[in-house]
């Protein structure tokens, strides 16, 4: 069964860094775009970053440009999100997803369970 599992979340101070990982199993996702989304309590799920499957083009939400970096390793069937200069407004549950290269959540077919990121002093 295809599965995505996020890890690496936790509590960090403002200005700190975290690296989230997403491990895929059950099938290869080398021909899927991979994305990261996040959702804070009471808010809609929002796009964070995406990377294509072929030439590894990337796109980011304006709120994270210059701070976050998405990458993937198809040989290991993983995708990562490096998060630097974290702000309290980055606090959310972060979800890994696989699907079509897009900033829209409904273009993604597979989702992980999410990992909590809390940025607080």
mmCIF file of C-alpha atoms in Angstrom:
data_model
loop_
_atom_site.group_PDB
_atom_site.id
_atom_site.type_symbol
_atom_site.label_atom_id
_atom_site.label_comp_id
_atom_site.label_asym_id
_atom_site.label_seq_id
_atom_site.Cartn_x
_atom_site.Cartn_y
_atom_site.Cartn_z
ATOM 1 C CA UNK A 1 0.000 0.000 0.000
ATOM 2 C CA UNK A 2 1.366 3.403 -0.950
ATOM 3 C CA UNK A 3 2.207 5.521 2.048
ATOM 4 C CA UNK A 4 3.881 8.826 2.875
ATOM 5 C CA UNK A 5 5.251 9.411 6.365
ATOM 6 C CA UNK A 6 6.533 12.778 7.558
ATOM 7 C CA UNK A 7 9.108 13.253 10.276
ATOM 8 C CA UNK A 8 11.287 15.983 11.724
ATOM 9 C CA UNK A 9 8.705 18.264 13.255
ATOM 10 C CA UNK A 10 9.066 19.726 16.699
ATOM 11 C CA UNK A 11 9.361 22.848 18.795
ATOM 12 C CA UNK A 12 11.830 25.528 17.741
ATOM 13 C CA UNK A 13 12.515 29.123 18.668
ATOM 14 C CA UNK A 14 11.874 31.954 16.234
ATOM 15 C CA UNK A 15 14.818 32.212 13.878
ATOM 16 C CA UNK A 16 15.625 28.545 14.247
ATOM 17 C CA UNK A 17 15.655 25.786 11.664
ATOM 18 C CA UNK A 18 14.065 22.415 11.079
ATOM 19 C CA UNK A 19 14.315 19.869 8.322
ATOM 20 C CA UNK A 20 11.258 17.818 7.552
ATOM 21 C CA UNK A 21 11.505 14.505 5.762
ATOM 22 C CA UNK A 22 8.889 12.513 3.928
ATOM 23 C CA UNK A 23 9.508 8.826 3.354
ATOM 24 C CA UNK A 24 7.483 7.025 0.717
ATOM 25 C CA UNK A 25 6.797 3.315 0.632
ATOM 26 C CA UNK A 26 4.629 0.853 -1.236
ATOM 27 C CA UNK A 27 5.479 2.337 -4.606
ATOM 28 C CA UNK A 28 7.960 4.652 -6.240
ATOM 29 C CA UNK A 29 6.985 8.306 -6.507
ATOM 30 C CA UNK A 30 9.745 9.213 -8.923
ATOM 31 C CA UNK A 31 7.225 10.242 -11.586
ATOM 32 C CA UNK A 32 5.061 12.247 -9.205
ATOM 33 C CA UNK A 33 5.470 15.827 -8.227
ATOM 34 C CA UNK A 34 5.930 16.211 -4.489
ATOM 35 C CA UNK A 35 4.547 18.989 -2.380
ATOM 36 C CA UNK A 36 4.386 20.314 1.136
ATOM 37 C CA UNK A 37 1.283 21.881 2.621
ATOM 38 C CA UNK A 38 0.509 23.131 6.088
ATOM 39 C CA UNK A 39 -2.552 23.737 8.182
ATOM 40 C CA UNK A 40 -2.940 25.715 11.379
ATOM 41 C CA UNK A 41 -5.919 25.203 13.719
ATOM 42 C CA UNK A 42 -9.022 26.900 12.392
ATOM 43 C CA UNK A 43 -7.391 27.739 9.076
ATOM 44 C CA UNK A 44 -7.484 26.302 5.590
ATOM 45 C CA UNK A 45 -4.715 24.071 4.379
ATOM 46 C CA UNK A 46 -2.215 26.170 2.469
ATOM 47 C CA UNK A 47 0.464 25.471 -0.069
ATOM 48 C CA UNK A 48 4.095 25.655 1.025
ATOM 49 C CA UNK A 49 6.348 24.225 -1.694
ATOM 50 C CA UNK A 50 6.418 21.771 -4.594
ATOM 51 C CA UNK A 51 8.988 20.053 -6.768
ATOM 52 C CA UNK A 52 8.394 18.431 -10.145
ATOM 53 C CA UNK A 53 9.283 14.855 -10.959
ATOM 54 C CA UNK A 54 11.372 15.328 -14.095
ATOM 55 C CA UNK A 55 13.561 18.437 -14.171
ATOM 56 C CA UNK A 56 13.089 19.254 -10.491
ATOM 57 C CA UNK A 57 11.629 22.677 -10.948
ATOM 58 C CA UNK A 58 10.391 24.222 -7.717
ATOM 59 C CA UNK A 59 7.809 26.677 -6.552
ATOM 60 C CA UNK A 60 7.188 28.229 -3.157
ATOM 61 C CA UNK A 61 4.525 30.175 -1.385
ATOM 62 C CA UNK A 62 5.427 33.839 -1.100
ATOM 63 C CA UNK A 63 5.436 33.550 2.676
ATOM 64 C CA UNK A 64 8.329 31.064 2.676
ATOM 65 C CA UNK A 65 10.438 32.166 -0.292
ATOM 66 C CA UNK A 66 14.045 32.620 0.676
ATOM 67 C CA UNK A 67 13.585 30.669 3.892
ATOM 68 C CA UNK A 68 12.419 27.186 2.869
ATOM 69 C CA UNK A 69 13.971 24.774 0.383
ATOM 70 C CA UNK A 70 12.325 21.683 -1.035
ATOM 71 C CA UNK A 71 14.395 18.814 -2.393
ATOM 72 C CA UNK A 72 13.953 15.192 -3.352
ATOM 73 C CA UNK A 73 15.983 12.033 -3.708
ATOM 74 C CA UNK A 74 14.217 9.614 -6.008
ATOM 75 C CA UNK A 75 16.720 6.850 -5.325
ATOM 76 C CA UNK A 76 15.685 6.956 -1.679
ATOM 77 C CA UNK A 77 12.047 7.768 -2.439
ATOM 78 C CA UNK A 78 12.148 10.764 -0.131
ATOM 79 C CA UNK A 79 11.398 14.463 -0.177
ATOM 80 C CA UNK A 80 12.655 17.042 2.280
ATOM 81 C CA UNK A 81 11.767 20.534 3.373
ATOM 82 C CA UNK A 82 14.552 22.595 4.892
ATOM 83 C CA UNK A 83 13.057 25.411 6.941
ATOM 84 C CA UNK A 84 15.241 28.288 8.072
ATOM 85 C CA UNK A 85 14.526 31.568 9.833
ATOM 86 C CA UNK A 86 11.334 30.153 11.242
ATOM 87 C CA UNK A 87 8.608 32.497 12.417
ATOM 88 C CA UNK A 88 5.696 31.945 14.809
ATOM 89 C CA UNK A 89 3.330 32.147 11.839
ATOM 90 C CA UNK A 90 4.998 29.028 10.436
ATOM 91 C CA UNK A 91 3.400 27.024 13.240
ATOM 92 C CA UNK A 92 1.187 24.352 11.688
ATOM 93 C CA UNK A 93 0.856 20.702 10.873
ATOM 94 C CA UNK A 94 2.944 20.060 7.783
ATOM 95 C CA UNK A 95 1.817 17.500 5.231
ATOM 96 C CA UNK A 96 3.729 15.772 2.486
ATOM 97 C CA UNK A 97 1.832 15.012 -0.708
ATOM 98 C CA UNK A 98 2.368 13.365 -4.092
ATOM 99 C CA UNK A 99 0.545 14.185 -7.298
ATOM 100 C CA UNK A 100 0.599 16.710 -10.094
ATOM 101 C CA UNK A 101 2.901 19.693 -9.910
ATOM 102 C CA UNK A 102 0.674 22.405 -8.557
ATOM 103 C CA UNK A 103 0.049 24.836 -5.738
ATOM 104 C CA UNK A 104 -3.470 23.444 -5.327
ATOM 105 C CA UNK A 105 -4.108 20.699 -2.808
ATOM 106 C CA UNK A 106 -6.723 18.968 -4.953
ATOM 107 C CA UNK A 107 -4.071 18.119 -7.544
ATOM 108 C CA UNK A 108 -2.380 15.744 -5.117
ATOM 109 C CA UNK A 109 -3.385 12.116 -4.772
ATOM 110 C CA UNK A 110 -1.403 10.837 -1.796
ATOM 111 C CA UNK A 111 -0.980 12.445 1.600
ATOM 112 C CA UNK A 112 0.950 11.780 4.748
ATOM 113 C CA UNK A 113 -0.418 12.029 8.266
ATOM 114 C CA UNK A 114 1.373 15.275 9.011
ATOM 115 C CA UNK A 115 4.006 16.417 11.458
ATOM 116 C CA UNK A 116 3.628 19.270 13.924
ATOM 117 C CA UNK A 117 5.905 22.280 13.701
ATOM 118 C CA UNK A 118 5.682 24.791 16.523
ATOM 119 C CA UNK A 119 7.683 28.014 16.474
ATOM 120 C CA UNK A 120 7.579 29.756 19.819
ATOM 121 C CA UNK A 121 9.815 31.505 22.295
#
